[in-house]
Amino acid sequence: REKPWHQDNAYFNVDSDSTKMVGVWIALSEVTAENGAMHVRPTEVAKMAPLPHFSRRDWQICDVEMDGRECTAVPLAPGGALLFSTMLPHGTPTNRGDTQRLALQFHFAPKGTQRTCDAARLTVFGGEGLGAHC
């Protein structure tokens, strides 16, 4: 199924300044544009900022926020991996191919990463709570 555009930090109760967290997406099968390769919006880490997320198809960045933006599909061979900042906008489209796409995902936080609560996370990423509309 589709995983709409999002930033992983929007799911984690950690300090929103935790731009040093890393996600690792490991392909267990061939990953192609047809079967739902990860799509990323290339950007410099220094320019990554929290974007409002909304409860639509999932906890996601509003579609219109991403429409027309440059994005790149990342096909991978089995065993290939994508390492990315947990602030990087990314998502996977619906599998439109005839093969499964299998992957594992892990997240790493540096020692000393501060834990927060839902309320603190939603103050940064919660679109509805910020008066933003999707």
Short mmCIF file of N, CA and C in Angstrom, two decimals:
data_model
loop_
_atom_site.label_atom_id
_atom_site.label_comp_id
_atom_site.label_asym_id
_atom_site.label_seq_id
_atom_site.Cartn_x
_atom_site.Cartn_y
_atom_site.Cartn_z
N ARG A 1 0.83 -1.19 0.00
CA ARG A 1 0.00 0.00 0.00
C ARG A 1 0.87 1.24 0.00
N GLU A 2 0.29 2.32 -0.38
CA GLU A 2 0.97 3.61 -0.39
C GLU A 2 1.34 4.03 1.04
N LYS A 3 2.48 4.66 1.17
CA LYS A 3 2.85 5.38 2.40
C LYS A 3 3.05 6.82 1.97
N PRO A 4 2.07 7.71 2.23
CA PRO A 4 2.15 9.08 1.73
C PRO A 4 3.40 9.82 2.23
N TRP A 5 3.66 10.97 1.61
CA TRP A 5 4.79 11.81 1.99
C TRP A 5 4.76 12.10 3.48
N HIS A 6 5.91 11.97 4.11
CA HIS A 6 6.03 12.24 5.54
C HIS A 6 7.49 12.43 5.92
N GLN A 7 7.70 12.87 7.13
CA GLN A 7 9.02 12.92 7.75
C GLN A 7 8.96 11.97 8.94
N ASP A 8 9.93 11.08 9.07
CA ASP A 8 9.87 10.09 10.13
C ASP A 8 9.83 10.72 11.52
N ASN A 9 10.49 11.85 11.72
CA ASN A 9 10.47 12.47 13.04
C ASN A 9 9.06 12.86 13.48
N ALA A 10 8.12 12.97 12.54
CA ALA A 10 6.74 13.29 12.89
C ALA A 10 6.07 12.15 13.65
N TYR A 11 6.67 10.96 13.62
CA TYR A 11 6.13 9.79 14.32
C TYR A 11 6.79 9.56 15.67
N PHE A 12 7.94 10.16 15.90
CA PHE A 12 8.74 9.85 17.08
C PHE A 12 8.66 10.95 18.12
N ASN A 13 8.51 10.57 19.35
CA ASN A 13 8.50 11.53 20.45
C ASN A 13 9.94 11.83 20.87
N VAL A 14 10.61 12.59 20.02
CA VAL A 14 11.98 13.03 20.29
C VAL A 14 12.05 14.53 20.03
N ASP A 15 13.07 15.14 20.57
CA ASP A 15 13.30 16.58 20.37
C ASP A 15 13.25 16.88 18.88
N SER A 16 12.45 17.85 18.47
CA SER A 16 12.29 18.17 17.04
C SER A 16 13.58 18.67 16.41
N ASP A 17 14.55 19.05 17.21
CA ASP A 17 15.84 19.45 16.67
C ASP A 17 16.74 18.25 16.40
N SER A 18 16.21 17.05 16.55
CA SER A 18 17.01 15.84 16.36
C SER A 18 17.19 15.53 14.89
N THR A 19 17.90 16.40 14.19
CA THR A 19 18.13 16.19 12.76
C THR A 19 19.25 15.19 12.52
N LYS A 20 19.87 14.70 13.58
CA LYS A 20 20.95 13.74 13.41
C LYS A 20 20.46 12.30 13.46
N MET A 21 19.16 12.09 13.59
CA MET A 21 18.62 10.74 13.54
C MET A 21 18.66 10.26 12.09
N VAL A 22 18.85 8.96 11.92
CA VAL A 22 19.00 8.38 10.59
C VAL A 22 18.04 7.21 10.42
N GLY A 23 17.41 7.16 9.26
CA GLY A 23 16.60 6.01 8.87
C GLY A 23 17.38 5.16 7.90
N VAL A 24 17.18 3.84 7.97
CA VAL A 24 17.81 2.91 7.04
C VAL A 24 16.70 2.05 6.46
N TRP A 25 16.58 2.04 5.14
CA TRP A 25 15.56 1.27 4.43
C TRP A 25 16.30 0.23 3.61
N ILE A 26 16.14 -1.06 3.93
CA ILE A 26 16.90 -2.14 3.30
C ILE A 26 15.96 -2.97 2.43
N ALA A 27 16.30 -3.08 1.15
CA ALA A 27 15.49 -3.86 0.21
C ALA A 27 15.75 -5.35 0.42
N LEU A 28 14.68 -6.12 0.58
CA LEU A 28 14.79 -7.58 0.67
C LEU A 28 14.45 -8.22 -0.66
N SER A 29 13.86 -7.46 -1.55
CA SER A 29 13.53 -7.91 -2.90
C SER A 29 13.86 -6.76 -3.85
N GLU A 30 13.76 -7.03 -5.13
CA GLU A 30 13.99 -5.97 -6.12
C GLU A 30 12.98 -4.85 -5.90
N VAL A 31 13.46 -3.61 -5.81
CA VAL A 31 12.59 -2.46 -5.60
C VAL A 31 12.69 -1.58 -6.84
N THR A 32 11.55 -1.37 -7.48
CA THR A 32 11.50 -0.59 -8.73
C THR A 32 10.46 0.52 -8.59
N ALA A 33 10.47 1.43 -9.55
CA ALA A 33 9.46 2.48 -9.56
C ALA A 33 8.06 1.87 -9.66
N GLU A 34 7.93 0.75 -10.38
CA GLU A 34 6.63 0.12 -10.58
C GLU A 34 6.10 -0.54 -9.31
N ASN A 35 6.99 -1.12 -8.49
CA ASN A 35 6.49 -1.82 -7.31
C ASN A 35 6.62 -1.01 -6.02
N GLY A 36 6.81 0.28 -6.13
CA GLY A 36 6.74 1.14 -4.96
C GLY A 36 8.06 1.56 -4.35
N ALA A 37 9.04 1.89 -5.18
CA ALA A 37 10.32 2.37 -4.66
C ALA A 37 10.11 3.62 -3.80
N MET A 38 10.97 3.77 -2.81
CA MET A 38 10.95 4.98 -1.98
C MET A 38 11.17 6.19 -2.88
N HIS A 39 10.41 7.23 -2.66
CA HIS A 39 10.60 8.52 -3.33
C HIS A 39 11.05 9.52 -2.29
N VAL A 40 12.05 10.30 -2.63
CA VAL A 40 12.57 11.30 -1.70
C VAL A 40 12.55 12.66 -2.38
N ARG A 41 12.48 13.68 -1.57
CA ARG A 41 12.59 15.04 -2.07
C ARG A 41 13.98 15.53 -1.71
N PRO A 42 14.90 15.55 -2.69
CA PRO A 42 16.27 15.96 -2.39
C PRO A 42 16.31 17.36 -1.78
N THR A 43 17.02 17.49 -0.69
CA THR A 43 17.18 18.77 -0.03
C THR A 43 18.39 18.69 0.89
N GLU A 44 18.96 19.81 1.19
CA GLU A 44 20.11 19.85 2.08
C GLU A 44 19.63 19.67 3.51
N VAL A 45 20.37 18.89 4.29
CA VAL A 45 19.99 18.64 5.68
C VAL A 45 19.81 19.96 6.43
N ALA A 46 20.68 20.92 6.17
CA ALA A 46 20.61 22.20 6.88
C ALA A 46 19.30 22.94 6.59
N LYS A 47 18.64 22.62 5.46
CA LYS A 47 17.40 23.30 5.09
C LYS A 47 16.15 22.52 5.49
N MET A 48 16.34 21.33 6.09
CA MET A 48 15.19 20.52 6.48
C MET A 48 14.53 21.13 7.71
N ALA A 49 13.24 21.28 7.63
CA ALA A 49 12.47 21.82 8.75
C ALA A 49 11.23 20.96 8.94
N PRO A 50 10.68 20.93 10.13
CA PRO A 50 9.45 20.17 10.33
C PRO A 50 8.32 20.74 9.47
N LEU A 51 7.61 19.86 8.80
CA LEU A 51 6.44 20.24 8.00
C LEU A 51 5.18 19.75 8.73
N PRO A 52 4.09 20.51 8.65
CA PRO A 52 2.85 20.06 9.30
C PRO A 52 2.39 18.73 8.69
N HIS A 53 1.94 17.82 9.55
CA HIS A 53 1.41 16.53 9.14
C HIS A 53 -0.08 16.48 9.50
N PHE A 54 -0.84 15.72 8.72
CA PHE A 54 -2.28 15.65 8.87
C PHE A 54 -2.74 14.20 8.85
N SER A 55 -3.85 13.92 9.52
CA SER A 55 -4.46 12.59 9.49
C SER A 55 -5.38 12.52 8.27
N ARG A 56 -4.88 12.02 7.17
CA ARG A 56 -5.67 11.84 5.95
C ARG A 56 -5.66 10.35 5.62
N ARG A 57 -4.90 9.93 4.63
CA ARG A 57 -4.75 8.51 4.33
C ARG A 57 -3.86 7.86 5.37
N ASP A 58 -3.05 8.66 6.01
CA ASP A 58 -2.10 8.23 7.03
C ASP A 58 -1.65 9.51 7.71
N TRP A 59 -0.73 9.45 8.61
CA TRP A 59 -0.13 10.65 9.21
C TRP A 59 0.84 11.16 8.17
N GLN A 60 0.53 12.24 7.49
CA GLN A 60 1.25 12.61 6.27
C GLN A 60 1.38 14.11 6.09
N ILE A 61 2.33 14.48 5.23
CA ILE A 61 2.44 15.85 4.74
C ILE A 61 1.30 16.04 3.74
N CYS A 62 0.68 17.19 3.75
CA CYS A 62 -0.42 17.47 2.83
C CYS A 62 0.04 17.28 1.38
N ASP A 63 -0.76 16.59 0.59
CA ASP A 63 -0.40 16.33 -0.81
C ASP A 63 -0.06 17.60 -1.57
N VAL A 64 -0.84 18.67 -1.38
CA VAL A 64 -0.58 19.89 -2.15
C VAL A 64 0.76 20.52 -1.78
N GLU A 65 1.25 20.24 -0.59
CA GLU A 65 2.57 20.73 -0.18
C GLU A 65 3.67 20.10 -1.04
N MET A 66 3.43 18.88 -1.50
CA MET A 66 4.45 18.14 -2.26
C MET A 66 4.20 18.18 -3.76
N ASP A 67 3.01 18.53 -4.21
CA ASP A 67 2.70 18.57 -5.65
C ASP A 67 3.67 19.47 -6.39
N GLY A 68 4.20 18.97 -7.49
CA GLY A 68 5.08 19.77 -8.34
C GLY A 68 6.50 19.90 -7.81
N ARG A 69 6.79 19.34 -6.65
CA ARG A 69 8.14 19.41 -6.10
C ARG A 69 9.00 18.33 -6.75
N GLU A 70 10.27 18.66 -6.89
CA GLU A 70 11.21 17.67 -7.42
C GLU A 70 11.27 16.48 -6.47
N CYS A 71 11.17 15.28 -7.03
CA CYS A 71 11.35 14.09 -6.21
C CYS A 71 12.08 13.05 -7.04
N THR A 72 12.70 12.12 -6.33
CA THR A 72 13.52 11.11 -6.97
C THR A 72 13.11 9.73 -6.45
N ALA A 73 12.84 8.79 -7.37
CA ALA A 73 12.61 7.40 -6.98
C ALA A 73 13.96 6.75 -6.72
N VAL A 74 14.01 5.86 -5.74
CA VAL A 74 15.26 5.21 -5.38
C VAL A 74 15.10 3.70 -5.55
N PRO A 75 15.34 3.18 -6.77
CA PRO A 75 15.27 1.73 -6.97
C PRO A 75 16.47 1.07 -6.28
N LEU A 76 16.24 -0.14 -5.78
CA LEU A 76 17.30 -0.87 -5.08
C LEU A 76 17.28 -2.34 -5.45
N ALA A 77 18.45 -2.93 -5.53
CA ALA A 77 18.57 -4.38 -5.69
C ALA A 77 18.41 -5.02 -4.32
N PRO A 78 18.07 -6.31 -4.26
CA PRO A 78 17.99 -6.97 -2.95
C PRO A 78 19.29 -6.78 -2.18
N GLY A 79 19.18 -6.38 -0.93
CA GLY A 79 20.36 -6.11 -0.11
C GLY A 79 20.82 -4.67 -0.17
N GLY A 80 20.32 -3.91 -1.14
CA GLY A 80 20.66 -2.49 -1.24
C GLY A 80 19.98 -1.72 -0.11
N ALA A 81 20.55 -0.58 0.24
CA ALA A 81 20.00 0.19 1.36
C ALA A 81 20.02 1.68 1.04
N LEU A 82 19.06 2.38 1.62
CA LEU A 82 18.98 3.83 1.55
C LEU A 82 19.11 4.34 2.98
N LEU A 83 20.08 5.20 3.23
CA LEU A 83 20.24 5.87 4.52
C LEU A 83 19.80 7.31 4.33
N PHE A 84 19.00 7.82 5.27
CA PHE A 84 18.46 9.17 5.10
C PHE A 84 18.16 9.81 6.45
N SER A 85 18.17 11.12 6.47
CA SER A 85 17.78 11.87 7.66
C SER A 85 16.31 11.63 7.93
N THR A 86 15.95 11.51 9.20
CA THR A 86 14.55 11.31 9.55
C THR A 86 13.72 12.58 9.35
N MET A 87 14.36 13.65 8.92
CA MET A 87 13.64 14.89 8.56
C MET A 87 13.42 14.99 7.05
N LEU A 88 13.95 14.05 6.28
CA LEU A 88 13.81 14.09 4.82
C LEU A 88 12.38 13.72 4.42
N PRO A 89 11.68 14.58 3.67
CA PRO A 89 10.36 14.20 3.16
C PRO A 89 10.50 13.02 2.19
N HIS A 90 9.72 11.96 2.45
CA HIS A 90 9.79 10.76 1.61
C HIS A 90 8.47 10.00 1.70
N GLY A 91 8.29 9.06 0.80
CA GLY A 91 7.10 8.23 0.80
C GLY A 91 7.24 7.14 -0.25
N THR A 92 6.30 6.22 -0.25
CA THR A 92 6.29 5.16 -1.26
C THR A 92 4.91 5.11 -1.90
N PRO A 93 4.85 5.07 -3.23
CA PRO A 93 3.56 4.97 -3.91
C PRO A 93 3.01 3.54 -3.82
N THR A 94 1.78 3.39 -4.23
CA THR A 94 1.16 2.07 -4.31
C THR A 94 1.94 1.18 -5.27
N ASN A 95 2.06 -0.09 -4.93
CA ASN A 95 2.71 -1.07 -5.81
C ASN A 95 1.81 -1.30 -7.02
N ARG A 96 2.29 -0.90 -8.19
CA ARG A 96 1.53 -1.08 -9.43
C ARG A 96 2.15 -2.17 -10.31
N GLY A 97 3.14 -2.86 -9.78
CA GLY A 97 3.80 -3.93 -10.51
C GLY A 97 3.19 -5.28 -10.18
N ASP A 98 3.80 -6.32 -10.71
CA ASP A 98 3.31 -7.67 -10.45
C ASP A 98 4.24 -8.44 -9.52
N THR A 99 5.16 -7.74 -8.85
CA THR A 99 6.06 -8.37 -7.88
C THR A 99 5.94 -7.67 -6.53
N GLN A 100 6.17 -8.42 -5.48
CA GLN A 100 6.16 -7.82 -4.14
C GLN A 100 7.36 -6.92 -3.96
N ARG A 101 7.20 -5.95 -3.08
CA ARG A 101 8.33 -5.12 -2.65
C ARG A 101 8.47 -5.35 -1.16
N LEU A 102 9.58 -5.95 -0.77
CA LEU A 102 9.82 -6.25 0.64
C LEU A 102 11.00 -5.44 1.12
N ALA A 103 10.87 -4.85 2.30
CA ALA A 103 11.95 -4.03 2.84
C ALA A 103 11.88 -4.04 4.36
N LEU A 104 13.00 -3.75 4.98
CA LEU A 104 13.09 -3.53 6.42
C LEU A 104 13.46 -2.08 6.65
N GLN A 105 12.98 -1.53 7.75
CA GLN A 105 13.35 -0.16 8.07
C GLN A 105 13.76 -0.09 9.53
N PHE A 106 14.87 0.60 9.78
CA PHE A 106 15.38 0.82 11.13
C PHE A 106 15.67 2.31 11.30
N HIS A 107 15.68 2.74 12.54
CA HIS A 107 16.02 4.13 12.85
C HIS A 107 17.07 4.15 13.95
N PHE A 108 18.01 5.07 13.81
CA PHE A 108 19.09 5.22 14.77
C PHE A 108 19.10 6.65 15.29
N ALA A 109 19.17 6.77 16.61
CA ALA A 109 19.24 8.08 17.26
C ALA A 109 20.56 8.17 18.03
N PRO A 110 21.24 9.30 17.94
CA PRO A 110 22.49 9.43 18.68
C PRO A 110 22.26 9.39 20.19
N LYS A 111 23.27 8.96 20.88
CA LYS A 111 23.22 8.97 22.34
C LYS A 111 22.90 10.39 22.81
N GLY A 112 22.03 10.50 23.78
CA GLY A 112 21.67 11.81 24.29
C GLY A 112 20.44 12.42 23.64
N THR A 113 19.86 11.73 22.63
CA THR A 113 18.63 12.24 22.01
C THR A 113 17.55 12.34 23.09
N GLN A 114 16.93 13.49 23.18
CA GLN A 114 15.94 13.75 24.22
C GLN A 114 14.56 13.23 23.82
N ARG A 115 13.94 12.46 24.71
CA ARG A 115 12.58 11.98 24.50
C ARG A 115 11.60 13.07 24.92
N THR A 116 10.48 13.12 24.22
CA THR A 116 9.43 14.08 24.55
C THR A 116 8.11 13.32 24.66
N CYS A 117 7.02 14.03 24.66
CA CYS A 117 5.69 13.42 24.74
C CYS A 117 4.91 13.74 23.46
N ASP A 118 3.75 13.11 23.31
CA ASP A 118 2.91 13.37 22.14
C ASP A 118 2.60 14.85 21.99
N ALA A 119 2.27 15.51 23.08
CA ALA A 119 1.89 16.93 23.00
C ALA A 119 3.02 17.77 22.44
N ALA A 120 4.25 17.51 22.85
CA ALA A 120 5.39 18.28 22.35
C ALA A 120 5.61 18.01 20.86
N ARG A 121 5.49 16.73 20.45
CA ARG A 121 5.67 16.37 19.03
C ARG A 121 4.58 17.04 18.19
N LEU A 122 3.35 17.00 18.66
CA LEU A 122 2.25 17.58 17.89
C LEU A 122 2.31 19.10 17.83
N THR A 123 2.97 19.72 18.78
CA THR A 123 3.18 21.16 18.72
C THR A 123 4.04 21.52 17.52
N VAL A 124 4.92 20.62 17.13
CA VAL A 124 5.83 20.85 16.00
C VAL A 124 5.24 20.32 14.70
N PHE A 125 4.71 19.10 14.70
CA PHE A 125 4.29 18.43 13.47
C PHE A 125 2.78 18.37 13.27
N GLY A 126 1.99 18.62 14.29
CA GLY A 126 0.54 18.44 14.20
C GLY A 126 -0.14 19.55 13.44
N GLY A 127 -0.42 19.34 12.17
CA GLY A 127 -1.00 20.37 11.31
C GLY A 127 -2.28 20.96 11.83
N GLU A 128 -3.25 20.09 12.20
CA GLU A 128 -4.54 20.59 12.68
C GLU A 128 -4.35 21.44 13.93
N GLY A 129 -3.49 20.99 14.83
CA GLY A 129 -3.25 21.72 16.06
C GLY A 129 -2.50 23.03 15.86
N LEU A 130 -1.86 23.18 14.71
CA LEU A 130 -1.11 24.41 14.42
C LEU A 130 -1.96 25.41 13.66
N GLY A 131 -3.22 25.07 13.41
CA GLY A 131 -4.08 25.96 12.64
C GLY A 131 -3.84 25.86 11.15
N ALA A 132 -3.04 24.89 10.72
CA ALA A 132 -2.78 24.69 9.30
C ALA A 132 -3.91 23.84 8.71
N HIS A 133 -4.13 23.97 7.42
CA HIS A 133 -5.21 23.24 6.77
C HIS A 133 -4.65 22.46 5.59
N CYS A 134 -5.26 21.31 5.34
CA CYS A 134 -4.82 20.44 4.24
C CYS A 134 -6.00 20.20 3.32
#
